[in-house]
Structure formats: structure tokens, C-alpha cells
């Protein structure tokens, strides 16, 4: 019997973030691996008009964008305990969207060789790259996790940004970043997700 949760991904993509979140919530799901050659074809564009992975379809409703998928799954599967408590909600949403907005934009611009001028930095949501890095460092070092003293869905997304950034050189390997990653990568769900995606790459 097919699961009521379908996950569209590619193991060499941001789909690894969504996979980690799916493993954290522990819900049954079917996986559809989408090759880059067919992401723009009608069958997949009908799921995500952007022609990009990841995407999930849960009970007939589509969710795209990694941060949205993380937040949605935390809400859809509350027994996993990954949605914010009342006292965590402000930091949870603040840093989840900081990672999805300023961090993503600053890292992408830097990777593409674009450095905003002083005037342009006032228009850019992240201002300047160095400021974004400093603020992110403060966020991950203030407490054990991004929204407080326990792991939440915001750590899946923010942590993935830090993980990929330090791995590929788009973020510096500051001590606070590496200590945060040590806490995240020790999670069993992270190890399961990585093993699944690495297995797909090996196959």
C-alpha cells in the first residue's frame, strides 16, 4: 500500500535536507528520485512548477522549499516534538527564516562572485556577507540549539546551511559552527538519512 506522503528528491540536492527531516519525524513515506535531466519535464513540473527538488505531497497537498517542508512536517507530525513550544516560537521562526533568507542569499551571491556595493547592501536582505556570518555564529553559539535547549525543525534547516557551507567553503569553519554540527550529526535520524542518500549515490 502506498504511503500518503511522497518525497521527490535527488541525492545530490537540497533534498538531503528534507530527507533528514522526514527521518526525524519518523513518518512512512515513498521516495521518487528525480534525475536532473527530467526535472523540467511536464510530469515533475506538475508537482513543482519550478522544476526543482525537493518536494513532498502529503495527502494530495504539495509542499516545496526546504524550510517550508521542515516547518510543515513538524506541524503535520506533532508527536515527533519538532515544532516550537510557546517559549521557543520567536527564535524558531526568526532563525528558520534567517537561514532561508539572508544566509541563503548571501552564500549564493558570494558563490556566484557577486559582492554588493555599499548602496546595494542596503537593498540586500543580508546587508553584507560578513555581517550575516557573524550573526549566524552568534545564533548557534547562544544555546545548544537554534531556538533553545532542544532540537527542533529549525535546526534541520539552519544546521544544513551551516553543514553545507562549511563543507563546500561558502562559510568559514568557525569553532561555534563546528561544535553546533557535532551536536546535529550525532542524531540517529541524521545518520539514517545520510545513509539512504549515500546509498542512492552509490547505486
N, CA and C of each residue as an Amber inpcrd file, in Angstrom:
protein
   609
   0.8520000  -1.2050000   0.0000000   0.0000000   0.0000000   0.0000000
   0.8800000   1.2440000   0.0000000   0.5830000   2.1730000  -0.8760000
   1.3900000   3.3850000  -0.9850000   1.1850000   4.2680000   0.2340000
   2.2620000   4.9280000   0.6540000   2.1850000   5.8620000   1.7680000
   1.4270000   7.1030000   1.3290000   0.8370000   7.8260000   2.2890000
   0.1410000   9.0700000   1.9320000   1.0870000  10.2580000   1.9260000
   2.3900000   9.9790000   1.9950000   3.4280000  11.0000000   1.9390000
   4.4510000  10.5730000   0.8910000   4.6070000  11.3830000  -0.1460000
   5.5320000  11.0780000  -1.2360000   6.6120000  12.1520000  -1.2730000
   7.8320000  11.7180000  -1.3790000   9.0040000  12.5890000  -1.3280000
   9.7240000  12.5330000  -2.6680000   9.8350000  13.6850000  -3.3270000
  10.5510000  13.8150000  -4.5920000  11.9190000  14.4200000  -4.3040000
  12.9650000  13.7670000  -4.7610000  14.2940000  14.2150000  -4.3860000
  15.3400000  13.7570000  -5.3880000  16.5550000  14.1990000  -5.1550000
  17.7490000  13.7080000  -5.8140000  18.8320000  13.7210000  -4.7430000
  19.6280000  12.6640000  -4.6130000  20.6020000  12.6280000  -3.5200000
  21.7110000  13.6640000  -3.6310000  21.8450000  14.2900000  -4.7830000
  22.8250000  15.3700000  -4.9450000  22.0850000  16.7060000  -5.0090000
  21.3110000  16.9860000  -3.9740000  20.4960000  18.2010000  -3.9800000
  20.1200000  18.5750000  -2.5550000  19.3800000  19.6720000  -2.4450000
  18.8340000  20.0680000  -1.1490000  17.8100000  19.0640000  -0.6280000
  17.4750000  18.0930000  -1.4530000  16.5950000  17.0360000  -0.9890000
  17.1340000  16.3200000   0.2360000  18.4330000  16.3780000   0.4440000
  19.0190000  15.7480000   1.6280000  18.5080000  16.4140000   2.9100000
  18.1930000  17.6940000   2.8310000  17.6420000  18.3900000   3.9960000
  16.2700000  17.8190000   4.3260000  15.4320000  17.7210000   3.3150000
  14.0820000  17.1890000   3.5270000  14.1250000  15.7370000   3.9720000
  15.0450000  14.9570000   3.4340000  15.1860000  13.5550000   3.8490000
  15.4840000  13.4760000   5.3490000  16.3980000  14.3070000   5.8020000
  16.7430000  14.3300000   7.2270000  15.4990000  14.6340000   8.0580000
  14.7330000  15.6290000   7.6190000  13.5300000  15.9870000   8.3650000
  12.5180000  14.8430000   8.3620000  12.3580000  14.1770000   7.2490000
  11.4520000  13.0380000   7.1790000  11.8770000  11.9340000   8.1410000
  13.1600000  11.6950000   8.2260000  13.6430000  10.6800000   9.1610000
  13.4530000  11.1170000  10.6060000  13.5530000  12.4060000  10.8670000
  13.3180000  12.9070000  12.2180000  11.8720000  12.6950000  12.6600000
  10.9160000  12.9380000  11.7710000   9.5140000  12.7960000  12.1820000
   9.0800000  11.3320000  12.2120000   9.7990000  10.4700000  11.5100000
   9.5120000   9.0510000  11.5740000   8.2720000   8.5940000  10.8380000
   7.7730000   9.4050000   9.9180000   6.5780000   9.0350000   9.1530000
   6.9580000   8.1230000   7.9850000   6.0420000   7.2460000   7.6190000
   6.2540000   6.4160000   6.4380000   6.1320000   7.2840000   5.1860000
   7.0310000   7.0930000   4.2450000   6.9720000   7.8770000   3.0090000
   7.5360000   7.0690000   1.8490000   7.0450000   7.3740000   0.6690000
   7.5910000   6.8180000  -0.5620000   8.5450000   7.8290000  -1.1750000
   9.6070000   7.3560000  -1.7700000  10.5970000   8.2230000  -2.3990000
  10.5450000   8.0930000  -3.9090000  10.5350000   9.2290000  -4.5840000
  10.6570000   9.2660000  -6.0430000  11.9320000  10.0440000  -6.3560000
  12.9200000   9.3660000  -6.9010000  14.1770000  10.0180000  -7.2630000
  13.9940000  10.6590000  -8.6370000  14.2530000  11.9510000  -8.7050000
  14.0580000  12.7140000  -9.9370000  15.4300000  13.0870000 -10.4970000
  15.7540000  12.5930000 -11.6480000  17.0230000  12.9330000 -12.2810000
  16.9830000  14.3660000 -12.7990000  18.1340000  15.0150000 -12.8050000
  18.1810000  16.3940000 -13.2720000  17.7150000  16.5230000 -14.7140000
  17.9070000  15.4890000 -15.4970000  17.5150000  15.5480000 -16.9040000
  16.0100000  15.6600000 -17.0940000  15.2490000  15.2310000 -16.0940000
  13.7890000  15.2340000 -16.2610000  13.0760000  16.2150000 -15.3310000
  13.8160000  16.9990000 -14.5710000  13.1730000  17.9110000 -13.6190000
  12.3190000  18.9760000 -14.2940000  12.6250000  19.2980000 -15.5320000
  11.8580000  20.3280000 -16.2370000  10.7690000  19.7310000 -17.1230000
  10.6130000  18.4270000 -17.0790000   9.5980000  17.7860000 -17.9030000
   8.2240000  17.8740000 -17.2440000   7.1670000  17.8080000 -18.0310000
   5.8190000  18.0550000 -17.5160000   5.4170000  17.2240000 -16.3080000
   5.8390000  15.9600000 -16.2580000   5.4170000  15.0970000 -15.1520000
   5.8550000  15.6460000 -13.8130000   7.0850000  16.1690000 -13.7340000
   7.5390000  16.7170000 -12.4510000   7.1440000  18.1760000 -12.2860000
   7.1320000  18.9310000 -13.3640000   6.7080000  20.3340000 -13.2700000
   5.2710000  20.4330000 -12.7560000   4.4750000  19.4000000 -12.9870000
   3.1170000  19.3710000 -12.4380000   3.1360000  19.3140000 -10.9180000
   4.2200000  18.7690000 -10.3540000   4.3770000  18.7420000  -8.8950000
   4.9660000  20.0600000  -8.4170000   6.0810000  20.4530000  -9.0050000
   6.7300000  21.7170000  -8.6460000   7.0260000  22.5040000  -9.9190000
   6.2640000  23.5540000 -10.1930000   6.4680000  24.3340000 -11.4200000
   7.8740000  24.9250000 -11.5450000   8.6110000  25.0140000 -10.4310000
   9.9870000  25.4970000 -10.5040000  10.9180000  24.4600000 -11.1140000
  10.4660000  23.2200000 -11.2050000  11.3040000  22.1750000 -11.7620000
  12.5010000  21.8590000 -10.8970000  12.2980000  21.9130000  -9.5760000
  13.3910000  21.6640000  -8.6260000  12.9150000  20.7340000  -7.5190000
  13.8690000  19.9950000  -6.9700000  13.5990000  19.1950000  -5.7820000
  14.2490000  19.8950000  -4.5880000  13.7690000  19.6010000  -3.3750000
  12.7670000  18.5970000  -3.0270000  11.3460000  19.1320000  -3.1110000
  10.4370000  18.1720000  -3.0810000   9.0120000  18.4620000  -2.9340000
   8.4020000  17.2810000  -2.1970000   7.3550000  17.5500000  -1.4470000
   6.5890000  16.4600000  -0.8580000   5.1260000  16.6360000  -1.2480000
   4.4430000  15.5210000  -1.3210000   2.9990000  15.5370000  -1.4990000
   2.4170000  14.7540000  -0.3270000   1.6960000  15.4430000   0.5190000
   1.1150000  14.8170000   1.7070000  -0.4000000  14.8920000   1.6240000
  -1.0040000  13.7240000   1.4930000  -2.4580000  13.6360000   1.3820000
  -2.9790000  14.5590000   0.2750000  -2.2500000  14.5610000  -0.8280000
  -2.6760000  15.3040000  -2.0010000  -2.2500000  16.7550000  -2.0590000
  -1.6040000  17.2530000  -1.0010000  -1.1800000  18.6550000  -0.9950000
   0.3320000  18.7480000  -1.1560000   0.7550000  19.6590000  -2.0280000
   2.1730000  19.8030000  -2.3440000   2.8210000  20.8410000  -1.4350000
   4.0180000  20.5080000  -0.9650000   4.8470000  21.4710000  -0.2400000
   6.2250000  21.4680000  -0.8900000   6.7210000  22.6470000  -1.2340000
   8.0680000  22.7900000  -1.7740000   8.8320000  23.7660000  -0.8790000
  10.0920000  23.9570000  -1.1690000  11.0210000  24.8170000  -0.4390000
  11.4020000  24.1450000   0.8880000  12.6900000  23.9600000   1.0720000
  13.1760000  23.1530000   2.2000000  12.7110000  23.6530000   3.5580000
  12.7970000  24.9490000   3.7820000  12.3860000  25.4740000   5.0850000
  10.9020000  25.2280000   5.3120000  10.1030000  25.3980000   4.2690000
   8.6660000  25.1550000   4.3850000   8.3820000  23.6830000   4.6450000
   9.1180000  22.7970000   3.9900000   8.9390000  21.3650000   4.2070000
   9.2570000  21.0080000   5.6580000  10.3480000  21.5490000   6.1790000
  10.7140000  21.2730000   7.5720000   9.6210000  21.7450000   8.5320000
   9.1650000  22.9690000   8.3470000   8.1360000  23.5100000   9.2350000
   6.8300000  22.7430000   9.0850000   6.4740000  22.4040000   7.8600000
   5.2270000  21.6790000   7.6160000   5.2520000  20.3190000   8.2940000
   6.3380000  19.5780000   8.1150000   6.4140000  18.2440000   8.6980000
   6.3920000  18.2930000  10.2160000   7.0200000  19.3050000  10.7930000
   6.9790000  19.4430000  12.2510000   5.5500000  19.6290000  12.7350000
   4.7600000  20.3990000  11.9970000   3.3590000  20.6270000  12.3640000
   2.4880000  19.4180000  12.0580000   2.7610000  18.7500000  10.9310000
   1.9230000  17.6300000  10.4970000   2.1140000  16.3890000  11.3640000
   3.2840000  16.2780000  11.9840000   3.5900000  15.1140000  12.8170000
   4.0390000  15.5900000  14.2040000   3.1000000  16.1210000  14.9800000
   3.4500000  16.7450000  16.2630000   4.0490000  15.7940000  17.2820000
   3.7770000  14.5030000  17.1580000   4.3190000  13.5550000  18.1380000
   5.8410000  13.4920000  18.1060000   6.4430000  13.9430000  17.0000000
   7.9060000  13.9570000  16.9100000   8.5190000  15.0430000  17.7880000
   7.7170000  16.0170000  18.1990000   8.2030000  17.0640000  19.0950000
   9.1740000  18.0400000  18.4710000   9.0490000  18.2930000  17.1880000
   9.9930000  19.1720000  16.4940000   9.4360000  20.5460000  16.1680000
   8.1340000  20.7560000  16.4370000   7.5550000  22.0950000  16.3100000
   7.9000000  22.8920000  17.5650000   7.8570000  24.2070000  17.4890000
   8.2690000  25.0020000  18.6550000   7.2210000  25.0210000  19.7600000
   7.7070000  25.0330000  20.9890000   6.8390000  25.3340000  22.1230000
   6.6260000  26.8420000  22.1470000   5.7130000  27.2780000  22.9840000
   5.3750000  28.7090000  23.0190000   6.6010000  29.5690000  23.2970000
   7.4590000  29.1330000  24.1990000   8.6210000  29.9400000  24.5680000
   9.7390000  29.8780000  23.5320000   9.6240000  28.9610000  22.5640000
  10.6340000  28.8200000  21.5150000  10.2150000  29.4560000  20.2040000
   8.9380000  29.8090000  20.1020000   8.3730000  30.1550000  18.8020000
   9.0800000  31.3470000  18.1450000   9.3890000  32.3720000  18.9020000
  10.0220000  33.5610000  18.3160000  11.3700000  33.2180000  17.6970000
  12.2210000  32.5260000  18.4550000  13.5420000  32.1810000  17.9310000
  13.4540000  31.1470000  16.8200000  12.5230000  30.2380000  16.9410000
  12.3310000  29.2050000  15.9180000  12.0560000  29.8480000  14.5630000
  11.0760000  30.7220000  14.5060000  10.7440000  31.3510000  13.2230000
  11.8110000  32.3590000  12.8100000  12.3590000  33.0590000  13.7530000
  13.3960000  34.0360000  13.4150000  14.5670000  33.3730000  12.6970000
  15.1050000  32.3030000  13.2810000  16.3160000  31.7180000  12.7210000
  16.0400000  30.7830000  11.5610000  14.8610000  30.1770000  11.5280000
  14.4820000  29.3810000  10.3630000  14.4420000  30.2610000   9.1150000
  13.8110000  31.4090000   9.2330000  13.7020000  32.2940000   8.0770000
  14.9790000  33.0950000   7.8340000  15.7790000  33.3110000   8.8550000
  17.0880000  33.9260000   8.6500000  17.9500000  32.9960000   7.7810000
  17.9020000  31.6940000   8.0910000  18.6800000  30.7350000   7.2970000
  18.1580000  30.6300000   5.8740000  16.8310000  30.6880000   5.7150000
  16.2350000  30.5700000   4.3840000  16.3590000  31.8470000   3.5670000
  16.5160000  32.9840000   4.2330000  16.5930000  34.2630000   3.5380000
  18.0110000  34.8090000   3.4770000  18.4480000  35.5710000   4.4820000
  19.7800000  36.1830000   4.4350000  20.9260000  35.1920000   4.2270000
  20.9110000  34.0490000   4.9180000  22.0250000  33.1110000   4.7530000
  22.0630000  32.5570000   3.3300000  20.9220000  32.0770000   2.8580000
  20.8580000  31.5170000   1.5020000  21.2640000  32.5510000   0.4580000
  20.7610000  33.7620000   0.5910000  21.0460000  34.7860000  -0.4120000
  22.5130000  35.2080000  -0.3770000  23.0490000  35.3920000   0.8150000
  24.4360000  35.8360000   0.9340000  25.4010000  34.7840000   0.4100000
  25.1550000  33.5330000   0.7660000  26.0320000  32.4480000   0.3130000
  25.9480000  32.2870000  -1.2070000  24.7280000  32.3560000  -1.7520000
  24.5670000  32.2210000  -3.2000000  25.2710000  33.3480000  -3.9450000
  25.0540000  34.5840000  -3.4970000  25.7030000  35.7130000  -4.1590000
  27.2230000  35.5990000  -4.1170000  27.7340000  35.2200000  -2.9590000
  29.1900000  35.0980000  -2.8240000  29.7240000  33.9940000  -3.7360000
  29.0040000  32.8730000  -3.7950000  29.4420000  31.7580000  -4.6350000
  29.4550000  32.1340000  -6.1050000  28.5590000  33.0280000  -6.4980000
  28.4740000  33.4630000  -7.8830000  29.3590000  34.6680000  -8.1840000
  30.1380000  35.0860000  -7.1860000  31.0810000  36.1670000  -7.3980000
  30.4970000  37.5550000  -7.3240000  29.3020000  37.6740000  -6.7310000
  28.6640000  38.9860000  -6.6330000  28.8370000  39.5440000  -5.2310000
  29.4610000  40.7010000  -5.1360000  29.6100000  41.4060000  -3.8680000
  28.8880000  42.7360000  -3.9850000  27.8530000  42.9480000  -3.1670000
  27.0960000  44.1960000  -3.3080000  27.9210000  45.4160000  -2.9130000
  27.6770000  46.4940000  -3.6130000  28.2810000  47.7610000  -3.2210000
  27.6080000  48.2550000  -1.9480000  28.1110000  49.3440000  -1.3940000
  27.5160000  49.9020000  -0.1780000  26.0480000  50.2460000  -0.3980000
  25.7360000  50.8320000  -1.5530000  24.3380000  51.1530000  -1.8490000
  23.5020000  49.8850000  -2.0160000  24.0510000  48.9030000  -2.7170000
  23.3130000  47.6650000  -2.9390000  23.0880000  46.8990000  -1.6410000
  24.0240000  46.9950000  -0.6980000  23.8860000  46.2590000   0.5600000
  22.6810000  46.7250000   1.3580000  22.2490000  47.9490000   1.1210000
  21.0440000  48.4370000   1.8170000  19.7890000  47.7780000   1.2450000
  19.8560000  47.3440000  -0.0030000  18.7120000  46.6690000  -0.6140000
  18.7180000  45.1740000  -0.3330000  19.9000000  44.6020000  -0.1390000
  20.0120000  43.1640000   0.0980000  19.5620000  42.8330000   1.5100000
  18.7650000  41.7790000   1.6440000  18.2620000  41.4030000   2.9560000
  19.3500000  41.0410000   3.9480000  20.4890000  40.5730000   3.4390000
  21.5710000  40.1740000   4.3270000  22.5710000  41.2940000   4.5770000
  22.4280000  42.4150000   3.9050000  23.3730000  43.5180000   4.0720000
  24.7010000  43.1750000   3.4310000  25.6300000  42.6740000   4.2340000
  26.9040000  42.2070000   3.7080000  27.1640000  40.8030000   4.2420000
  27.9070000  40.0290000   3.5090000  28.1790000  38.6290000   3.8460000
  28.7820000  38.4870000   5.2420000  29.7930000  39.2870000   5.5600000
  30.4840000  39.1410000   6.8360000  29.5510000  39.3620000   8.0230000
  28.6350000  40.2980000   7.8910000  27.6690000  40.5170000   8.9630000
  26.7800000  39.2990000   9.1360000  26.3230000  38.7300000   8.0270000
  25.4880000  37.5250000   8.0990000  26.2130000  36.4100000   8.8330000
  27.4920000  36.1990000   8.5110000  28.2520000  35.1270000   9.1470000
  28.3650000  35.3650000  10.6500000  28.6430000  36.5900000  11.0390000
  28.7700000  36.9100000  12.4640000  27.4570000  36.6680000  13.2070000
  26.3560000  37.0760000  12.6120000  25.0440000  36.9000000  13.2530000
  24.6970000  35.4180000  13.3570000  24.9820000  34.6580000  12.3050000
  24.7270000  33.2260000  12.3460000  25.5670000  32.5530000  13.4230000
  26.8040000  32.9630000  13.5430000  27.6720000  32.4090000  14.5910000
  27.1030000  32.6970000  15.9770000  26.6290000  33.9120000  16.1810000
  26.0280000  34.2580000  17.4720000  24.8060000  33.3900000  17.7570000
  24.0300000  33.1270000  16.7270000  22.8020000  32.3500000  16.9050000
  23.0910000  30.9060000  17.3220000  24.0900000  30.2850000  16.6980000
  24.3540000  28.8730000  17.0020000  25.1820000  28.6880000  18.2620000
  25.7660000  29.7640000  18.7640000  26.5770000  29.6390000  19.9730000
  25.8620000  30.1330000  21.2270000  24.7040000  30.7740000  21.0610000
  23.9970000  31.3220000  22.2170000  23.4490000  30.2240000  23.1170000
  22.9920000  29.1330000  22.4910000  22.4290000  27.9980000  23.2330000
  22.7910000  26.7120000  22.5180000  22.3540000  25.6000000  23.0540000
  22.7100000  24.3220000  22.4260000  22.1110000  24.1830000  21.0350000
  20.8890000  24.7220000  20.8540000  20.1990000  24.6300000  19.5780000
  19.6740000  25.9960000  19.1760000  19.2280000  26.1180000  17.9490000
  18.9500000  27.4340000  17.3820000  17.7810000  28.1380000  18.0570000
  16.8250000  27.3760000  18.6020000  15.6610000  28.0000000  19.2350000
  15.6490000  27.8260000  20.7460000  16.6700000  27.1840000  21.2870000
  16.6890000  26.9920000  22.7350000  17.5580000  25.8260000  23.1410000
  17.0800000  25.0750000  24.1250000  17.8760000  23.9910000  24.7000000
  17.5640000  22.6270000  24.1120000  16.6680000  22.5660000  23.1110000
  16.3530000  21.2780000  22.4980000  16.3020000  21.4240000  20.9910000
  16.4600000  20.3000000  20.3280000  16.4700000  20.2340000  18.8690000
  15.0600000  20.4300000  18.3250000  14.9390000  21.2500000  17.2730000
  13.6620000  21.4590000  16.5910000  13.8750000  21.3970000  15.0750000
  12.7780000  21.5040000  14.3580000  12.8640000  21.5010000  12.8920000
  13.7310000  22.6380000  12.3680000  13.8030000  23.7410000  13.0930000
  14.6450000  24.8550000  12.6480000  16.1110000  24.4520000  12.5940000
  16.5090000  23.5100000  13.4430000  17.8980000  23.0500000  13.4130000
  18.1950000  22.2070000  12.1810000  17.1920000  21.5060000  11.6740000
  17.4050000  20.7300000  10.4460000  17.7900000  21.6710000   9.3140000
  17.0410000  22.7470000   9.1740000  17.3210000  23.6490000   8.0600000
  18.5460000  24.5280000   8.3210000  18.5740000  25.1980000   9.4690000
  19.7280000  26.0620000   9.7740000  21.0040000  25.2350000   9.8500000
  20.8930000  24.0630000  10.4560000  22.0670000  23.2070000  10.5570000
  22.5600000  22.7400000   9.2060000  21.6540000  22.4500000   8.3020000
  22.0540000  22.0420000   6.9600000  22.7770000  23.1660000   6.2300000
  22.3210000  24.3940000   6.4340000  23.0220000  25.5290000   5.8200000
  24.4570000  25.6200000   6.3340000  24.6140000  25.4550000   7.6450000
  25.9570000  25.5080000   8.2300000  26.7940000  24.3280000   7.7400000
  26.1740000  23.1600000   7.6880000  26.8780000  21.9490000   7.2640000
  27.3980000  22.0790000   5.8460000  26.5190000  22.4600000   4.9290000
  26.9180000  22.5850000   3.5360000  27.9110000  23.7370000   3.3500000
  27.6720000  24.8260000   4.0620000  28.5590000  25.9700000   3.9250000
  29.9800000  25.6670000   4.3450000  30.1360000  25.0000000   5.4860000
  31.4860000  24.6750000   5.9590000  32.1110000  23.5610000   5.1250000
  31.2900000  22.6810000   4.5810000  31.8050000  21.5900000   3.7510000
  32.3280000  22.0920000   2.4160000  31.6050000  23.0240000   1.8040000
  31.9570000  23.4880000   0.4690000  32.6880000  24.8330000   0.4670000
  32.9910000  25.3470000   1.6450000  33.7940000  26.5560000   1.7350000
  33.0440000  27.8560000   1.5480000  31.7140000  27.8110000   1.6010000
  30.9430000  29.0500000   1.4750000  30.6650000  29.6840000   2.8370000
  30.9970000  28.9740000   3.8970000  31.0020000  29.5210000   5.2480000
  32.3260000  29.1310000   5.8990000  32.8670000  29.9820000   6.7480000
  34.1230000  29.6340000   7.4170000  33.8970000  28.5670000   8.4800000
  34.9250000  27.7850000   8.7520000  34.8330000  26.7260000   9.7650000
  35.1360000  27.2870000  11.1530000  34.2610000  28.1380000  11.6130000
  34.4340000  28.7080000  12.9420000  34.1160000  27.6560000  14.0030000
  34.7430000  27.8120000  15.1680000  34.5720000  26.8260000  16.2320000
  33.1060000  26.6360000  16.6020000  32.3510000  27.7200000  16.6630000
  30.9390000  27.6270000  17.0420000  30.1450000  26.8410000  16.0120000
  30.4560000  27.0100000  14.7470000  29.7730000  26.2520000  13.7020000
  30.0720000  24.7590000  13.8320000  31.3340000  24.4260000  14.0390000
  31.7110000  23.0200000  14.0870000  31.1620000  22.3340000  15.3370000
  31.0990000  23.0550000  16.4550000  30.5200000  22.4830000  17.6680000
  29.0290000  22.2360000  17.4920000  28.3530000  23.1670000  16.8400000
  26.9220000  23.0010000  16.5460000  26.7100000  21.7800000  15.6620000
  27.5330000  21.6220000  14.6450000  27.3930000  20.4790000  13.7480000
  27.6690000  19.1620000  14.4530000  28.5860000  19.1570000  15.4040000
  28.8430000  17.9350000  16.1700000  27.5770000  17.4770000  16.8900000
  26.8130000  18.4360000  17.4130000  25.5740000  18.0830000  18.1010000
  24.5370000  17.5390000  17.1200000  24.4810000  18.1170000  15.9490000
  23.4600000  17.7150000  14.9790000  23.7720000  16.3850000  14.3130000
  25.0130000  16.1820000  13.9120000  25.3550000  14.9780000  13.1560000
  25.4110000  13.7280000  14.0240000  25.3080000  13.8960000  15.3450000
  25.2500000  12.7370000  16.2330000  23.8400000  12.1630000  16.3380000
  22.8600000  12.8270000  15.7270000  21.4810000  12.3680000  15.8140000
  21.2610000  11.1270000  14.9360000  20.5830000  10.1070000  15.4530000
  20.3370000   8.8930000  14.6590000  19.5950000   9.1650000  13.3520000
  18.6330000  10.0920000  13.3670000  17.8780000  10.3870000  12.1430000
  18.7840000  10.9850000  11.0740000  19.7430000  11.8030000  11.4800000
  20.6860000  12.3510000  10.5130000  21.4950000  11.2290000   9.8780000
  21.9710000  10.2930000  10.7060000  22.7680000   9.1790000  10.1870000
  21.9430000   8.3120000   9.2410000  20.6760000   8.0550000   9.5850000
  19.8210000   7.2550000   8.7010000  19.6180000   7.9380000   7.3620000
  19.3190000   9.2250000   7.4080000  19.0700000   9.9740000   6.1740000
  20.3100000   9.9870000   5.2840000  21.4670000  10.2450000   5.8940000
  22.7090000  10.2760000   5.1200000  22.9960000   8.9250000   4.4930000
  22.7330000   7.8490000   5.2360000  22.9890000   6.5080000   4.7030000
  22.0830000   6.2080000   3.5170000  20.8270000   6.6240000   3.5930000
  19.9060000   6.3880000   2.4820000  20.3790000   7.1280000   1.2340000
  20.6840000   8.4090000   1.3900000  21.0950000   9.1920000   0.2250000
  22.4430000   8.7570000  -0.3160000  23.3650000   8.4120000   0.5810000
  24.6600000   7.9230000   0.1010000  24.5090000   6.6000000  -0.6310000
  23.5680000   5.7780000  -0.1790000  23.2910000   4.5260000  -0.8730000
  22.7500000   4.7710000  -2.2750000  21.8940000   5.7780000  -2.4200000
  21.3810000   6.1130000  -3.7450000  22.5100000   6.5980000  -4.6650000
  23.4430000   7.3500000  -4.1090000  24.5740000   7.8150000  -4.9150000
  25.4440000   6.6340000  -5.3520000  25.6350000   5.6900000  -4.4480000
  26.4860000   4.5450000  -4.7640000  25.8230000   3.6280000  -5.7890000
  24.4700000   3.6130000  -5.7670000  23.7480000   2.7510000  -6.7090000
  23.7170000   3.3400000  -8.0800000
